[in-house]
Structures are given as structure tokens and as C-alpha cells.
């Protein structure tokens, strides 16, 4: 039996993680293999598990063990950090009634199904009642958690500890003119690049071969993970050695799935690099979504769209898809780095991607504050999109229905994508200053880069704040100049 209150608390935290990881398994199955008619029972299953986990993590036993563990004489840095974060988690969780947690789980399960139907029909009205429920729940949670300036603060804190809405808004306002200029110049420079140069026939089974080989070359461990198919690609962790990547396929464009897999593999590499023995503890989880997204964007864009990567992988790609043998490396690189304004965020290039995030951050903030009614979201989306991109989405599927996040209750999430871009550029730029890493990257050897990320980011777990991770890894807080320089250099090429 555990001998101290801290040991007993650790055991209880492990029990909570068994419930939450089981719920994650059911959620993964819902997105990949679950038959449509199973939704009702699946929603009740996930709500039950979420309710049980919440009850354990906010119950009297947990509270007393946490208090007792905090009073014990303890000087181990990891234990102290775990206790600090467990206290933060408890103080937030205990403010949410169990009934609300169960209600949210069911609403999200049905919301995801409604979103999928609405997206398929390109009809926002199908999803609107579900979104209204999710917004109402988000506001309730924000009020229960409390916030400094506005309700969105509480939601953003869920995904990016220490972040404040006003500070993120100020950063985005400062970035907007430069991002708009970079995007416009990149699109103009890309006008001469043939838009459909890589279009062709790419059988799914052959795409799967290439995707798996590339993911393995980055360091993804297929004995502790796998790739499956879904409508909206994601990565999820079902256990300390069970990381699931998902992707979707376009038989006319292999790069859509390949870069999607590299993106999700970046998330997966982070999860596989966390301290496995600490699974369920703060020290065994990711730091934040802004740090998580830095890993996916680093591998997808800084590695995957580089010259050295394709000097190694274009010949292999041409073996798998022989009709690509007629395309030279220079033209291939221009094609995969071609910039153009697009309606769909996940299909956006690096030059225009952050503009999509600025739009979503603005829309979400207005929804949560009450300034924007749910019924008016399509019109507001289209108006802001036109101001940023100079074109209007043709329908809801290409506009406000394209992302799964709101249906999952993920209000407050989107800002972390651009924060991830900023972090990715700074981490990659810092790592590449080391001669060993730079030399290896030029040879498409990613082991030294991964080892550096393991040491500087992955092994740190979730006890430091995101800013502390960045200072530990790069010596400085996050600075947008790295990302802006990367974009200018990439599209100047």
C-alpha cells in the first residue's frame, strides 16, 4: 500500500487517468470505426466515464489527500510541481458541477454528429442549435471558473496556461499587417507556379505506404502508435504507449494526406516523448496546445517542406508514383510551397494560414462575449473572411462549418495554432544553430533534431508554463520575429 499521502494521491490520479483514457478510446472509435446508429449509446458511455472521472477528481477523498500531501515535508522538484498543477486542476474542476460535466459530454457527442451532417449538407442551421448549447455551456464554465477581464480568458486558459485574451489580441493585431503583406506577396509570387502540377492518380494504399515510411523516418514508433482514417485528422493519446494518428485521403493529391500525417506525427512524437512512467500526472502530460502545435508545425512545415527533405524523399515518392518522375525537384518544391488564398484552413499554405486563425479568434471572442449571436455566425464569418482574403466562401461547408472544434466544445482553442507557429519557428531556428543538427538535417537525418526536442521540450512534461518551456529551450520568450523571418525566407526562395 502507498505509504504517504502523496503516494496515495498518485494512485488516485492514475485511477482518474484510466477513466479518461478509456473515454478517449471510445471517442477515437467514434471518429474512426463506430457505426452511425451507435451514437446514442456511445454518448451515454462517454458521459458516464467523464462523470466518474470528474467525481473522483473533485471528491472528498481527492481533496483530503491533496491537502495532506501539500502539508507533507517534500523537497523533490517533480513532486512539488505535480502538487502545484494538481491543485490548479482541482481548483478548476471542483467549480464545475458533475451534472454539467455529464451534460457537456452528451452535448458534444451529439454535436459532433450534427456538425458532420451539417457540413455534408453545407447547412449551418442543422448545427446551430447544438452550437448554441455549446456556447451556453462555455459561458457557464467561464463564469464558474472566473476570469480577469472577459469570459474568453477562462476558456483560453484551458488550452494555454498563463495566456490572456487581451495579450493574444494585441499580438494578433500587431501581426496582422505583416502577415497580410507576406501573404499577398507570396500569392503574387506563386502566380507563375502551375496550380495543378502534382494532380494525378494516387491510390490510397500507395499513399499509406509513403505516409508510414515518412512518419517512421521522423522517429514515430509504430509499436506504440498507428495511423487510421477519419473525416477530420487528429492525434489522440489512449495510453502511455498508444498514440493514434488519423488522416484523410485525396486520390488526386497525395500531399494532402502526407503533410497531414507529418503534422499529426509531430503531435505523436511529442506524446511518445513524454515521461511514460508519469502518465496521468502533470509531469507526464503535454505542456499546452501552443507547445503541442509547435511540434506538429515544426515537422510538417520546417522539415517537411524543405529542400533537404525532398532531396531525400522525392526519389522514393517517384518510385511509389512513377508518373511523378517527369517532375524536377525545383518544380516540385515550388508546387508544395505555392501560396494561394483558400477557403479551407487545413488546406492553407504557410503564408496564409495564420490569417485563418485571426478570423476564428475574432469570431469566437465575439460569440462568447455575446456580441455575436450564433444565428449570425455565417454572415459574420463571410464578412471577416472577405476583409482578410478578398473573397467570400461559396457555402457554409467552405466557411463556418469546416472545423470540428466547436462541436467538441473547443471554444478557446484556435489561438493556439498561431502561437504554435511562432514557437515552432523559434524552436527550429534555435536547434538548427547547432552544427550537428544542421548537418544531419541537410542529410535528412532527423534523429539529432528529435533528440534535442526530447531533451528541451518533450521530457519537461506539463509542469512548466509554456513560456518557461520556450525559455528553457531557446533562451528567450516566444518572439514572432522567427516566424515572420521563416515565412519571408521560405517564399523568397
CSV table of C-alpha atoms in Angstrom, one decimal:
chain,number,residue,atom,x,y,z
A,1,UNK,CA,0.0,0.0,0.0
A,2,UNK,CA,1.2,3.6,-0.7
A,3,UNK,CA,2.9,4.9,2.5
A,4,UNK,CA,2.4,8.7,2.1
A,5,UNK,CA,-0.5,10.9,1.2
A,6,UNK,CA,1.4,11.9,-2.0
A,7,UNK,CA,1.7,8.2,-3.0
A,8,UNK,CA,-2.0,7.7,-2.3
A,9,UNK,CA,-2.8,10.8,-4.3
A,10,UNK,CA,-0.7,9.5,-7.2
A,11,UNK,CA,-2.7,6.2,-7.2
A,12,UNK,CA,-5.9,8.1,-7.3
A,13,UNK,CA,-4.7,10.2,-10.2
A,14,UNK,CA,-3.8,7.0,-12.0
A,15,UNK,CA,-7.3,5.8,-11.5
A,16,UNK,CA,-8.7,9.0,-13.0
A,17,UNK,CA,-6.4,8.6,-16.0
A,18,UNK,CA,-7.7,5.1,-16.6
A,19,UNK,CA,-11.2,6.5,-16.9
A,20,UNK,CA,-10.2,9.4,-19.1
A,21,UNK,CA,-8.0,7.3,-21.4
A,22,UNK,CA,-10.9,4.8,-21.7
A,23,UNK,CA,-13.2,7.7,-22.7
A,24,UNK,CA,-10.6,8.8,-25.2
A,25,UNK,CA,-10.6,5.3,-26.7
A,26,UNK,CA,-14.3,5.5,-27.2
A,27,UNK,CA,-14.0,9.0,-28.7
A,28,UNK,CA,-11.3,7.9,-31.1
A,29,UNK,CA,-13.5,5.0,-32.2
A,30,UNK,CA,-16.4,7.3,-32.7
A,31,UNK,CA,-14.3,9.3,-35.2
A,32,UNK,CA,-12.9,6.2,-37.0
A,33,UNK,CA,-14.9,3.0,-36.9
A,34,UNK,CA,-18.1,3.4,-34.9
A,35,UNK,CA,-21.3,2.7,-36.9
A,36,UNK,CA,-23.6,5.7,-37.1
A,37,UNK,CA,-26.5,4.1,-35.2
A,38,UNK,CA,-24.3,3.5,-32.2
A,39,UNK,CA,-24.2,7.2,-31.4
A,40,UNK,CA,-26.8,7.3,-28.6
A,41,UNK,CA,-25.3,4.6,-26.5
A,42,UNK,CA,-21.7,5.9,-27.2
A,43,UNK,CA,-22.7,9.3,-26.0
A,44,UNK,CA,-24.0,7.8,-22.7
A,45,UNK,CA,-20.9,5.7,-22.3
A,46,UNK,CA,-18.6,8.7,-22.7
A,47,UNK,CA,-20.8,10.8,-20.4
A,48,UNK,CA,-20.7,8.1,-17.7
A,49,UNK,CA,-16.9,7.8,-17.8
A,50,UNK,CA,-16.4,11.6,-17.8
A,51,UNK,CA,-18.8,11.9,-14.9
A,52,UNK,CA,-17.0,9.2,-12.9
A,53,UNK,CA,-13.6,10.8,-13.6
A,54,UNK,CA,-14.9,14.2,-12.6
A,55,UNK,CA,-16.4,12.8,-9.4
A,56,UNK,CA,-13.1,11.1,-8.5
A,57,UNK,CA,-11.0,14.2,-9.3
A,58,UNK,CA,-13.2,16.5,-7.2
A,59,UNK,CA,-14.3,14.2,-4.4
A,60,UNK,CA,-13.7,14.5,-0.7
A,61,UNK,CA,-11.0,11.7,-0.8
A,62,UNK,CA,-9.1,13.6,-3.5
A,63,UNK,CA,-9.3,16.9,-1.7
A,64,UNK,CA,-8.1,15.5,1.6
A,65,UNK,CA,-5.2,13.6,0.1
A,66,UNK,CA,-4.2,16.7,-1.9
A,67,UNK,CA,-4.3,18.8,1.3
A,68,UNK,CA,-2.4,16.2,3.3
A,69,UNK,CA,0.2,15.8,0.5
A,70,UNK,CA,0.7,19.5,0.3
A,71,UNK,CA,1.4,19.6,4.1
A,72,UNK,CA,4.0,16.8,4.0
A,73,UNK,CA,7.6,17.8,4.0
A,74,UNK,CA,8.7,17.3,0.5
A,75,UNK,CA,11.6,18.8,-1.5
A,76,UNK,CA,11.6,16.8,-4.7
A,77,UNK,CA,11.1,19.3,-7.6
A,78,UNK,CA,8.9,17.0,-9.6
A,79,UNK,CA,6.6,16.1,-6.7
A,80,UNK,CA,6.3,19.8,-5.8
A,81,UNK,CA,5.5,20.7,-9.4
A,82,UNK,CA,2.9,17.9,-9.7
A,83,UNK,CA,1.2,19.1,-6.5
A,84,UNK,CA,1.1,22.6,-7.8
A,85,UNK,CA,-0.5,21.6,-11.0
A,86,UNK,CA,-2.9,19.1,-9.4
A,87,UNK,CA,-4.0,21.9,-7.1
A,88,UNK,CA,-4.7,24.1,-10.1
A,89,UNK,CA,-6.6,21.3,-11.8
A,90,UNK,CA,-8.6,20.5,-8.7
A,91,UNK,CA,-9.5,24.2,-8.1
A,92,UNK,CA,-10.8,24.5,-11.6
A,93,UNK,CA,-12.5,21.1,-11.7
A,94,UNK,CA,-14.3,21.4,-8.4
A,95,UNK,CA,-16.0,24.6,-9.6
A,96,UNK,CA,-17.9,22.5,-12.3
A,97,UNK,CA,-20.9,20.5,-11.0
A,98,UNK,CA,-20.8,16.9,-12.1
A,99,UNK,CA,-24.2,17.3,-13.8
A,100,UNK,CA,-22.6,20.0,-16.0
A,101,UNK,CA,-19.7,17.7,-17.0
A,102,UNK,CA,-22.0,14.9,-17.9
A,103,UNK,CA,-24.3,17.2,-19.8
A,104,UNK,CA,-21.3,18.6,-21.8
A,105,UNK,CA,-20.1,15.2,-22.7
A,106,UNK,CA,-23.5,14.2,-24.2
A,107,UNK,CA,-24.0,17.5,-26.0
A,108,UNK,CA,-20.5,17.2,-27.5
A,109,UNK,CA,-21.2,13.6,-28.7
A,110,UNK,CA,-24.4,14.7,-30.4
A,111,UNK,CA,-22.8,18.0,-31.5
A,112,UNK,CA,-20.1,16.2,-33.5
A,113,UNK,CA,-22.6,14.1,-35.3
A,114,UNK,CA,-24.8,17.2,-36.1
A,115,UNK,CA,-21.7,19.0,-37.3
A,116,UNK,CA,-20.8,16.2,-39.6
A,117,UNK,CA,-24.3,16.2,-41.1
A,118,UNK,CA,-24.4,20.0,-41.4
A,119,UNK,CA,-21.0,20.0,-43.1
A,120,UNK,CA,-22.1,17.3,-45.5
A,121,UNK,CA,-25.3,19.3,-46.3
A,122,UNK,CA,-23.5,22.7,-46.1
A,123,UNK,CA,-26.3,23.9,-43.9
A,124,UNK,CA,-25.4,25.8,-40.7
A,125,UNK,CA,-29.0,25.6,-39.5
A,126,UNK,CA,-28.5,21.9,-38.8
A,127,UNK,CA,-25.6,22.6,-36.4
A,128,UNK,CA,-26.8,25.9,-35.0
A,129,UNK,CA,-29.0,24.5,-32.1
A,130,UNK,CA,-26.1,22.4,-31.0
A,131,UNK,CA,-23.6,25.2,-31.2
A,132,UNK,CA,-26.0,27.4,-29.1
A,133,UNK,CA,-26.0,24.7,-26.4
A,134,UNK,CA,-22.2,24.5,-26.5
A,135,UNK,CA,-21.8,28.3,-26.3
A,136,UNK,CA,-24.2,28.4,-23.3
A,137,UNK,CA,-22.1,25.7,-21.6
A,138,UNK,CA,-18.9,27.5,-22.4
A,139,UNK,CA,-20.2,30.7,-20.8
A,140,UNK,CA,-21.4,28.8,-17.7
A,141,UNK,CA,-18.0,27.2,-17.3
A,142,UNK,CA,-16.2,30.6,-17.7
A,143,UNK,CA,-18.5,32.1,-15.0
A,144,UNK,CA,-17.8,29.2,-12.7
A,145,UNK,CA,-14.1,29.2,-13.2
A,146,UNK,CA,-13.9,33.0,-13.0
A,147,UNK,CA,-11.8,35.3,-15.2
A,148,UNK,CA,-9.8,38.5,-15.1
A,149,UNK,CA,-11.2,40.6,-17.9
A,150,UNK,CA,-13.6,38.6,-20.1
A,151,UNK,CA,-15.2,35.1,-20.2
A,152,UNK,CA,-12.9,34.1,-23.1
A,153,UNK,CA,-9.9,34.3,-20.7
A,154,UNK,CA,-11.2,31.3,-18.8
A,155,UNK,CA,-11.6,29.3,-22.0
A,156,UNK,CA,-8.2,30.2,-23.3
A,157,UNK,CA,-6.6,29.2,-20.0
A,158,UNK,CA,-7.9,25.7,-20.6
A,159,UNK,CA,-5.6,25.3,-23.6
A,160,UNK,CA,-2.8,27.7,-23.0
A,161,UNK,CA,-1.9,28.2,-19.3
A,162,UNK,CA,-0.9,31.7,-18.4
A,163,UNK,CA,-2.3,33.2,-21.6
A,164,UNK,CA,-4.6,36.2,-21.5
A,165,UNK,CA,-7.1,37.2,-24.2
A,166,UNK,CA,-6.1,40.9,-24.3
A,167,UNK,CA,-2.4,39.9,-24.8
A,168,UNK,CA,-3.2,37.5,-27.5
A,169,UNK,CA,-5.5,40.0,-29.2
A,170,UNK,CA,-2.7,42.6,-29.0
A,171,UNK,CA,-0.2,40.2,-30.5
A,172,UNK,CA,-2.6,39.3,-33.4
A,173,UNK,CA,-3.4,42.9,-34.1
A,174,UNK,CA,0.4,43.6,-34.3
A,175,UNK,CA,1.0,40.6,-36.6
A,176,UNK,CA,-2.0,41.2,-38.9
A,177,UNK,CA,-0.4,43.9,-41.2
A,178,UNK,CA,2.8,41.9,-41.6
A,179,UNK,CA,1.0,38.6,-42.2
A,180,UNK,CA,-1.3,40.2,-44.7
A,181,UNK,CA,1.6,41.7,-46.6
A,182,UNK,CA,3.6,38.4,-46.6
A,183,UNK,CA,0.5,36.5,-47.7
A,184,UNK,CA,-0.2,39.0,-50.6
A,185,UNK,CA,3.4,38.9,-51.8
A,186,UNK,CA,3.6,35.1,-51.6
A,187,UNK,CA,0.4,34.7,-53.5
A,188,UNK,CA,1.6,37.1,-56.2
A,189,UNK,CA,5.0,35.3,-56.5
A,190,UNK,CA,3.2,32.0,-56.7
A,191,UNK,CA,1.0,33.1,-59.6
A,192,UNK,CA,3.5,31.7,-62.1
A,193,UNK,CA,3.5,28.2,-60.5
A,194,UNK,CA,1.2,25.8,-62.2
A,195,UNK,CA,-1.6,25.1,-59.6
A,196,UNK,CA,-2.3,21.5,-60.6
A,197,UNK,CA,1.2,20.4,-61.3
A,198,UNK,CA,1.0,17.5,-58.9
A,199,UNK,CA,-2.6,16.5,-59.6
A,200,UNK,CA,-2.9,12.8,-60.7
A,201,UNK,CA,-4.0,9.4,-59.5
A,202,UNK,CA,-2.6,8.3,-56.2
A,203,UNK,CA,-4.2,5.1,-54.9
A,204,UNK,CA,-4.9,5.2,-51.2
A,205,UNK,CA,-2.9,2.0,-50.4
A,206,UNK,CA,0.2,3.5,-52.0
A,207,UNK,CA,-0.3,6.8,-50.1
A,208,UNK,CA,-0.4,4.7,-46.9
A,209,UNK,CA,2.9,3.1,-47.8
A,210,UNK,CA,4.6,6.5,-48.3
A,211,UNK,CA,2.9,8.1,-45.2
A,212,UNK,CA,4.1,5.2,-42.9
A,213,UNK,CA,7.7,5.3,-44.3
A,214,UNK,CA,7.9,9.1,-43.8
A,215,UNK,CA,6.4,9.0,-40.3
A,216,UNK,CA,8.9,6.3,-39.3
A,217,UNK,CA,11.8,8.3,-40.7
A,218,UNK,CA,10.9,11.2,-38.4
A,219,UNK,CA,11.0,8.8,-35.4
A,220,UNK,CA,7.4,7.9,-34.9
A,221,UNK,CA,7.2,4.5,-33.2
A,222,UNK,CA,4.7,2.2,-34.8
A,223,UNK,CA,4.9,-0.3,-32.0
A,224,UNK,CA,3.4,2.4,-29.8
A,225,UNK,CA,1.1,4.0,-32.4
A,226,UNK,CA,-0.8,3.7,-35.6
A,227,UNK,CA,-2.5,5.6,-38.5
A,228,UNK,CA,-6.2,5.4,-39.3
A,229,UNK,CA,-8.7,7.2,-41.5
A,230,UNK,CA,-11.2,9.9,-40.4
A,231,UNK,CA,-13.1,12.9,-41.7
A,232,UNK,CA,-11.1,15.4,-39.7
A,233,UNK,CA,-7.5,14.4,-39.0
A,234,UNK,CA,-6.3,14.4,-35.4
A,235,UNK,CA,-3.9,12.8,-33.0
A,236,UNK,CA,-5.0,11.3,-29.6
A,237,UNK,CA,-3.3,9.5,-26.8
A,238,UNK,CA,-5.1,6.4,-25.5
A,239,UNK,CA,-2.2,5.3,-23.1
A,240,UNK,CA,1.5,5.9,-22.5
A,241,UNK,CA,2.4,3.7,-25.4
A,242,UNK,CA,-0.7,4.0,-27.6
A,243,UNK,CA,-0.7,7.1,-29.8
A,244,UNK,CA,-3.3,7.2,-32.6
A,245,UNK,CA,-2.8,9.3,-35.7
A,246,UNK,CA,-5.6,9.8,-38.2
A,247,UNK,CA,-5.7,11.3,-41.7
A,248,UNK,CA,-7.9,11.5,-44.8
A,249,UNK,CA,-7.1,10.8,-48.4
A,250,UNK,CA,-7.5,12.6,-51.7
A,251,UNK,CA,-6.7,10.2,-54.6
A,252,UNK,CA,-5.9,13.2,-56.8
A,253,UNK,CA,-3.4,14.8,-54.4
A,254,UNK,CA,-1.1,12.7,-52.2
A,255,UNK,CA,0.4,15.8,-50.5
A,256,UNK,CA,-2.8,16.5,-48.6
A,257,UNK,CA,-2.6,13.3,-46.7
A,258,UNK,CA,1.2,13.2,-46.4
A,259,UNK,CA,1.6,16.7,-44.9
A,260,UNK,CA,-1.4,15.8,-42.7
A,261,UNK,CA,0.4,12.7,-41.4
A,262,UNK,CA,3.6,14.7,-40.8
A,263,UNK,CA,1.6,17.2,-38.9
A,264,UNK,CA,-0.2,14.6,-36.7
A,265,UNK,CA,3.1,12.7,-36.4
A,266,UNK,CA,4.6,15.8,-34.8
A,267,UNK,CA,1.9,15.7,-32.2
A,268,UNK,CA,2.5,11.9,-31.8
A,269,UNK,CA,6.3,12.3,-31.4
A,270,UNK,CA,5.6,14.8,-28.6
A,271,UNK,CA,3.3,12.3,-26.9
A,272,UNK,CA,5.7,9.4,-27.4
A,273,UNK,CA,8.5,11.6,-25.8
A,274,UNK,CA,6.6,12.4,-22.6
A,275,UNK,CA,7.8,10.5,-19.5
A,276,UNK,CA,5.8,7.3,-19.8
A,277,UNK,CA,6.1,6.4,-16.1
A,278,UNK,CA,4.3,9.6,-15.2
A,279,UNK,CA,1.3,9.0,-17.4
A,280,UNK,CA,-1.7,10.7,-15.9
A,281,UNK,CA,0.4,13.0,-13.8
A,282,UNK,CA,1.0,16.6,-14.8
A,283,UNK,CA,4.7,15.7,-15.3
A,284,UNK,CA,3.6,13.1,-17.8
A,285,UNK,CA,1.4,15.2,-20.0
A,286,UNK,CA,1.9,17.9,-22.6
A,287,UNK,CA,2.6,21.5,-21.5
A,288,UNK,CA,-0.1,23.3,-23.6
A,289,UNK,CA,-1.6,23.3,-27.0
A,290,UNK,CA,0.6,26.2,-28.2
A,291,UNK,CA,3.6,24.0,-27.4
A,292,UNK,CA,1.9,20.9,-28.9
A,293,UNK,CA,1.1,22.7,-32.1
A,294,UNK,CA,4.7,23.9,-32.3
A,295,UNK,CA,5.7,20.2,-32.7
A,296,UNK,CA,3.3,19.4,-35.5
A,297,UNK,CA,4.0,22.6,-37.4
A,298,UNK,CA,7.8,22.1,-37.0
A,299,UNK,CA,7.8,18.7,-38.6
A,300,UNK,CA,5.1,19.5,-41.2
A,301,UNK,CA,6.5,22.8,-42.4
A,302,UNK,CA,10.1,23.4,-41.3
A,303,UNK,CA,11.1,19.9,-42.1
A,304,UNK,CA,8.5,18.5,-44.5
A,305,UNK,CA,8.5,21.4,-46.9
A,306,UNK,CA,12.3,21.9,-47.0
A,307,UNK,CA,14.6,21.2,-49.9
A,308,UNK,CA,16.7,18.7,-48.0
A,309,UNK,CA,13.7,16.7,-47.1
A,310,UNK,CA,12.6,16.3,-50.7
A,311,UNK,CA,16.2,15.7,-52.0
A,312,UNK,CA,15.8,12.5,-49.9
A,313,UNK,CA,12.1,11.7,-50.4
A,314,UNK,CA,11.3,12.8,-53.9
A,315,UNK,CA,13.1,9.8,-55.5
A,316,UNK,CA,11.2,7.4,-53.2
A,317,UNK,CA,7.9,9.2,-53.9
A,318,UNK,CA,8.6,8.8,-57.6
A,319,UNK,CA,9.2,5.0,-57.1
A,320,UNK,CA,5.8,4.7,-55.5
A,321,UNK,CA,4.1,7.1,-58.0
A,322,UNK,CA,6.0,6.7,-61.3
A,323,UNK,CA,4.2,9.4,-63.1
A,324,UNK,CA,6.0,12.0,-60.9
A,325,UNK,CA,9.4,11.0,-62.4
A,326,UNK,CA,8.9,13.7,-65.1
A,327,UNK,CA,8.8,16.5,-62.4
A,328,UNK,CA,12.1,18.0,-61.3
A,329,UNK,CA,13.0,18.9,-57.7
A,330,UNK,CA,12.8,22.6,-58.3
A,331,UNK,CA,9.3,22.5,-59.8
A,332,UNK,CA,8.2,20.1,-57.1
A,333,UNK,CA,9.4,22.4,-54.3
A,334,UNK,CA,7.6,25.4,-56.0
A,335,UNK,CA,4.4,23.3,-56.1
A,336,UNK,CA,4.4,22.2,-52.5
A,337,UNK,CA,5.2,25.7,-51.3
A,338,UNK,CA,2.8,27.5,-53.6
A,339,UNK,CA,0.8,30.2,-51.9
A,340,UNK,CA,-2.8,31.0,-52.7
A,341,UNK,CA,-5.8,32.2,-50.8
A,342,UNK,CA,-8.1,29.3,-50.0
A,343,UNK,CA,-11.4,28.9,-48.1
A,344,UNK,CA,-10.3,25.9,-46.0
A,345,UNK,CA,-7.9,26.3,-43.1
A,346,UNK,CA,-6.4,22.8,-43.2
A,347,UNK,CA,-5.6,23.2,-46.8
A,348,UNK,CA,-4.0,26.7,-46.4
A,349,UNK,CA,-0.3,27.3,-47.1
A,350,UNK,CA,2.1,28.7,-44.5
A,351,UNK,CA,1.9,32.2,-45.9
A,352,UNK,CA,-1.9,32.5,-45.5
A,353,UNK,CA,-2.6,30.0,-42.6
A,354,UNK,CA,-2.4,32.5,-39.7
A,355,UNK,CA,-5.0,34.8,-41.3
A,356,UNK,CA,-7.5,31.9,-40.9
A,357,UNK,CA,-6.6,31.8,-37.2
A,358,UNK,CA,-7.0,35.5,-36.7
A,359,UNK,CA,-10.5,35.2,-38.2
A,360,UNK,CA,-11.5,32.3,-35.9
A,361,UNK,CA,-10.1,34.0,-32.8
A,362,UNK,CA,-12.1,37.2,-33.5
A,363,UNK,CA,-15.4,35.2,-34.2
A,364,UNK,CA,-15.0,33.1,-31.1
A,365,UNK,CA,-14.3,36.0,-28.9
A,366,UNK,CA,-17.4,37.8,-30.2
A,367,UNK,CA,-19.6,34.7,-29.7
A,368,UNK,CA,-18.5,34.2,-26.1
A,369,UNK,CA,-18.9,37.9,-25.2
A,370,UNK,CA,-22.4,37.9,-26.6
A,371,UNK,CA,-21.6,40.5,-29.3
A,372,UNK,CA,-22.3,37.9,-32.0
A,373,UNK,CA,-25.4,35.7,-31.9
A,374,UNK,CA,-25.0,32.1,-33.0
A,375,UNK,CA,-27.6,32.6,-35.8
A,376,UNK,CA,-25.4,35.4,-37.3
A,377,UNK,CA,-22.2,33.4,-37.4
A,378,UNK,CA,-22.3,32.5,-41.1
A,379,UNK,CA,-22.7,36.2,-42.2
A,380,UNK,CA,-20.1,37.4,-39.7
A,381,UNK,CA,-17.7,34.7,-40.9
A,382,UNK,CA,-18.1,35.6,-44.5
A,383,UNK,CA,-17.7,39.3,-43.9
A,384,UNK,CA,-14.5,38.9,-41.9
A,385,UNK,CA,-13.2,36.4,-44.5
A,386,UNK,CA,-13.8,38.8,-47.3
A,387,UNK,CA,-11.9,41.5,-45.4
A,388,UNK,CA,-8.9,39.3,-45.0
A,389,UNK,CA,-8.8,37.3,-48.2
A,390,UNK,CA,-10.8,39.4,-50.7
A,391,UNK,CA,-13.3,36.6,-51.4
A,392,UNK,CA,-16.5,35.2,-49.9
A,393,UNK,CA,-17.0,31.5,-49.1
A,394,UNK,CA,-19.4,29.9,-51.5
A,395,UNK,CA,-21.3,28.0,-48.8
A,396,UNK,CA,-21.2,27.1,-45.1
A,397,UNK,CA,-19.1,24.0,-45.7
A,398,UNK,CA,-16.3,26.2,-47.1
A,399,UNK,CA,-17.0,28.7,-44.3
A,400,UNK,CA,-18.0,28.4,-40.7
A,401,UNK,CA,-18.7,24.7,-40.8
A,402,UNK,CA,-15.3,23.5,-41.9
A,403,UNK,CA,-13.8,22.9,-38.5
A,404,UNK,CA,-14.8,20.2,-35.9
A,405,UNK,CA,-13.5,22.2,-32.9
A,406,UNK,CA,-16.7,23.9,-31.8
A,407,UNK,CA,-18.7,20.6,-32.0
A,408,UNK,CA,-16.2,19.2,-29.5
A,409,UNK,CA,-16.6,22.1,-27.1
A,410,UNK,CA,-13.3,23.5,-28.2
A,411,UNK,CA,-14.1,27.2,-27.9
A,412,UNK,CA,-10.9,29.0,-27.0
A,413,UNK,CA,-8.7,26.5,-28.9
A,414,UNK,CA,-7.9,28.3,-32.2
A,415,UNK,CA,-5.4,30.9,-31.0
A,416,UNK,CA,-3.0,28.1,-30.0
A,417,UNK,CA,-2.4,27.3,-33.7
A,418,UNK,CA,-0.7,30.6,-34.4
A,419,UNK,CA,1.1,30.5,-31.0
A,420,UNK,CA,2.3,27.1,-32.2
A,421,UNK,CA,3.6,28.6,-35.4
A,422,UNK,CA,5.6,31.2,-33.5
A,423,UNK,CA,7.0,28.6,-31.2
A,424,UNK,CA,7.8,26.2,-34.0
A,425,UNK,CA,9.9,28.7,-35.9
A,426,UNK,CA,11.8,29.7,-32.8
A,427,UNK,CA,12.5,26.1,-31.7
A,428,UNK,CA,13.6,25.0,-35.1
A,429,UNK,CA,15.8,28.1,-35.7
A,430,UNK,CA,17.5,27.6,-32.3
A,431,UNK,CA,18.0,23.9,-32.9
A,432,UNK,CA,19.5,24.4,-36.3
A,433,UNK,CA,22.2,26.7,-34.9
A,434,UNK,CA,23.8,23.5,-33.6
A,435,UNK,CA,26.1,22.3,-36.3
A,436,UNK,CA,25.4,18.6,-35.6
A,437,UNK,CA,21.7,19.1,-36.1
A,438,UNK,CA,22.1,21.3,-39.1
A,439,UNK,CA,24.4,18.8,-40.8
A,440,UNK,CA,22.0,16.0,-40.1
A,441,UNK,CA,19.0,17.9,-41.4
A,442,UNK,CA,20.8,18.5,-44.6
A,443,UNK,CA,21.2,14.7,-45.0
A,444,UNK,CA,17.5,14.1,-44.0
A,445,UNK,CA,18.6,12.6,-40.7
A,446,UNK,CA,16.1,13.6,-38.1
A,447,UNK,CA,17.4,11.7,-35.0
A,448,UNK,CA,19.6,14.6,-33.7
A,449,UNK,CA,16.7,17.1,-34.0
A,450,UNK,CA,14.3,14.7,-32.3
A,451,UNK,CA,16.8,14.1,-29.5
A,452,UNK,CA,17.1,17.9,-29.0
A,453,UNK,CA,13.3,18.2,-28.8
A,454,UNK,CA,13.1,15.3,-26.4
A,455,UNK,CA,15.5,17.0,-24.1
A,456,UNK,CA,14.3,20.6,-24.4
A,457,UNK,CA,10.5,20.1,-24.8
A,458,UNK,CA,9.1,16.6,-24.5
A,459,UNK,CA,10.8,15.4,-21.3
A,460,UNK,CA,9.8,18.5,-19.5
A,461,UNK,CA,6.2,17.3,-19.3
A,462,UNK,CA,3.3,19.6,-18.3
A,463,UNK,CA,4.6,21.2,-15.1
A,464,UNK,CA,6.4,24.2,-16.6
A,465,UNK,CA,4.4,27.0,-18.2
A,466,UNK,CA,4.6,27.4,-22.0
A,467,UNK,CA,6.8,30.4,-21.6
A,468,UNK,CA,9.1,28.6,-19.3
A,469,UNK,CA,9.5,25.7,-21.9
A,470,UNK,CA,10.4,28.3,-24.6
A,471,UNK,CA,13.0,30.0,-22.4
A,472,UNK,CA,14.4,26.6,-21.4
A,473,UNK,CA,14.7,25.5,-25.0
A,474,UNK,CA,15.7,28.7,-26.7
A,475,UNK,CA,16.9,31.1,-24.0
A,476,UNK,CA,14.2,33.6,-24.7
A,477,UNK,CA,10.4,34.1,-24.5
A,478,UNK,CA,8.3,33.5,-27.7
A,479,UNK,CA,9.2,36.1,-30.3
A,480,UNK,CA,7.2,36.5,-33.5
A,481,UNK,CA,10.3,37.6,-35.5
A,482,UNK,CA,11.4,34.0,-36.0
A,483,UNK,CA,8.1,33.0,-37.7
A,484,UNK,CA,8.0,36.2,-39.8
A,485,UNK,CA,11.6,35.6,-41.0
A,486,UNK,CA,10.8,32.0,-41.8
A,487,UNK,CA,7.9,33.0,-44.0
A,488,UNK,CA,9.8,35.7,-45.8
A,489,UNK,CA,12.7,33.4,-46.4
A,490,UNK,CA,10.6,30.4,-47.5
A,491,UNK,CA,8.6,32.4,-50.0
A,492,UNK,CA,11.6,34.4,-51.2
A,493,UNK,CA,13.0,31.1,-52.3
